[in-house]
CSV table of C-alpha atoms in Angstrom, one decimal:
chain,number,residue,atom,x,y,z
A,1,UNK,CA,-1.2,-6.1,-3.0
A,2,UNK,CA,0.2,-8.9,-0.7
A,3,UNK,CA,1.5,-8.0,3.1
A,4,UNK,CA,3.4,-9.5,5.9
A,5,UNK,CA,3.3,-8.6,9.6
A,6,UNK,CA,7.0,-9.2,11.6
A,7,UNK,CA,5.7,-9.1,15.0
A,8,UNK,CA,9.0,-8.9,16.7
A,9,UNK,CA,10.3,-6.4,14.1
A,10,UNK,CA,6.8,-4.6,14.8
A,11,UNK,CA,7.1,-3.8,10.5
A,12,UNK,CA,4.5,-4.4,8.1
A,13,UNK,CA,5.8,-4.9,4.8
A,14,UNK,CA,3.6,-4.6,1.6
A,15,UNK,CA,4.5,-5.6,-2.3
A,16,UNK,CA,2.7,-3.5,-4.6
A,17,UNK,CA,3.1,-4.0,-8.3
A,18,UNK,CA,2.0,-0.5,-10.2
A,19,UNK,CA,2.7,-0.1,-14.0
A,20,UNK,CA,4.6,-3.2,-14.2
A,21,UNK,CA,7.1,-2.6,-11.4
A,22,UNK,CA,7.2,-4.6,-7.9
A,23,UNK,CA,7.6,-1.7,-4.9
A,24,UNK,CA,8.2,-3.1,-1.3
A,25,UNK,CA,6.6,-0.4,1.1
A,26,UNK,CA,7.5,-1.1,5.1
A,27,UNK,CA,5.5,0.7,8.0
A,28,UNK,CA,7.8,0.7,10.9
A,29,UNK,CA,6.7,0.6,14.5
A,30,UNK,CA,3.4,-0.8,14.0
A,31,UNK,CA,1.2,-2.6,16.9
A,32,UNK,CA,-0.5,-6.0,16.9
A,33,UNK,CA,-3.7,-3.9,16.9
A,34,UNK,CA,-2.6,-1.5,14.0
A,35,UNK,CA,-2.3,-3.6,11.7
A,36,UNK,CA,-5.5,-3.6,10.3
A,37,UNK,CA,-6.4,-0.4,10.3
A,38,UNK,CA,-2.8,0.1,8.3
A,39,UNK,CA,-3.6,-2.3,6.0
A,40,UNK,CA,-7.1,-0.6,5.1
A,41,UNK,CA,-5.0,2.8,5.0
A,42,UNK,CA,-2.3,1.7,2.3
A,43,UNK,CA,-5.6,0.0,0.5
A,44,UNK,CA,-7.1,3.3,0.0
A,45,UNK,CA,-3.8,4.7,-0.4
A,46,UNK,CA,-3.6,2.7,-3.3
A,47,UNK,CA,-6.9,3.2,-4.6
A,48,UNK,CA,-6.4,6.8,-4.9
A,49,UNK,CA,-3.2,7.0,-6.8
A,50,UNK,CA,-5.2,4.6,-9.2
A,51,UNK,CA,-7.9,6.6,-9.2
A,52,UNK,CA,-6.0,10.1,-10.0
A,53,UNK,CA,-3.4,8.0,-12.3
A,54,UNK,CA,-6.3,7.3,-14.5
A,55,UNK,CA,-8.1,10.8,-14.4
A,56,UNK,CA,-4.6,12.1,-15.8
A,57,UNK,CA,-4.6,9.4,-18.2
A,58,UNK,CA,-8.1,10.3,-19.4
A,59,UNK,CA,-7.4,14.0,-19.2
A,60,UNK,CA,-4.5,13.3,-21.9
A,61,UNK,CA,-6.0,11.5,-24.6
């Protein structure tokens, strides 16, 4: 996962590559001081939907 701040757009725009696709995720309206708690959010975010991706996966062979 890579991420980008625009402080005068107040976005923070991630690039997430999952099952071989690139996804481009934006948070709108987010503070100076939000950004790392936003970051740490769409970390986890991501670390579930692995996380359950692979339970299904096991749960099907």
């Amino acid at each position: 996962m890579k991420y980008q701040y625009l402080a005068r757009e107040k976005e923070l725009h991630f690039w997430v590559v999952e099952e071989g696709k690139h996804k481009h995720l934006i948070y709108s309206d987010v503070g100076v001081n939000e950004v790392d708690d936003a970051v740490r959010e769409m970390k986890e975010r991501l670390d579930e939907d692995y996380r359950r991706q692979n339970e299904i996966e096991a749960h099907n062979r």
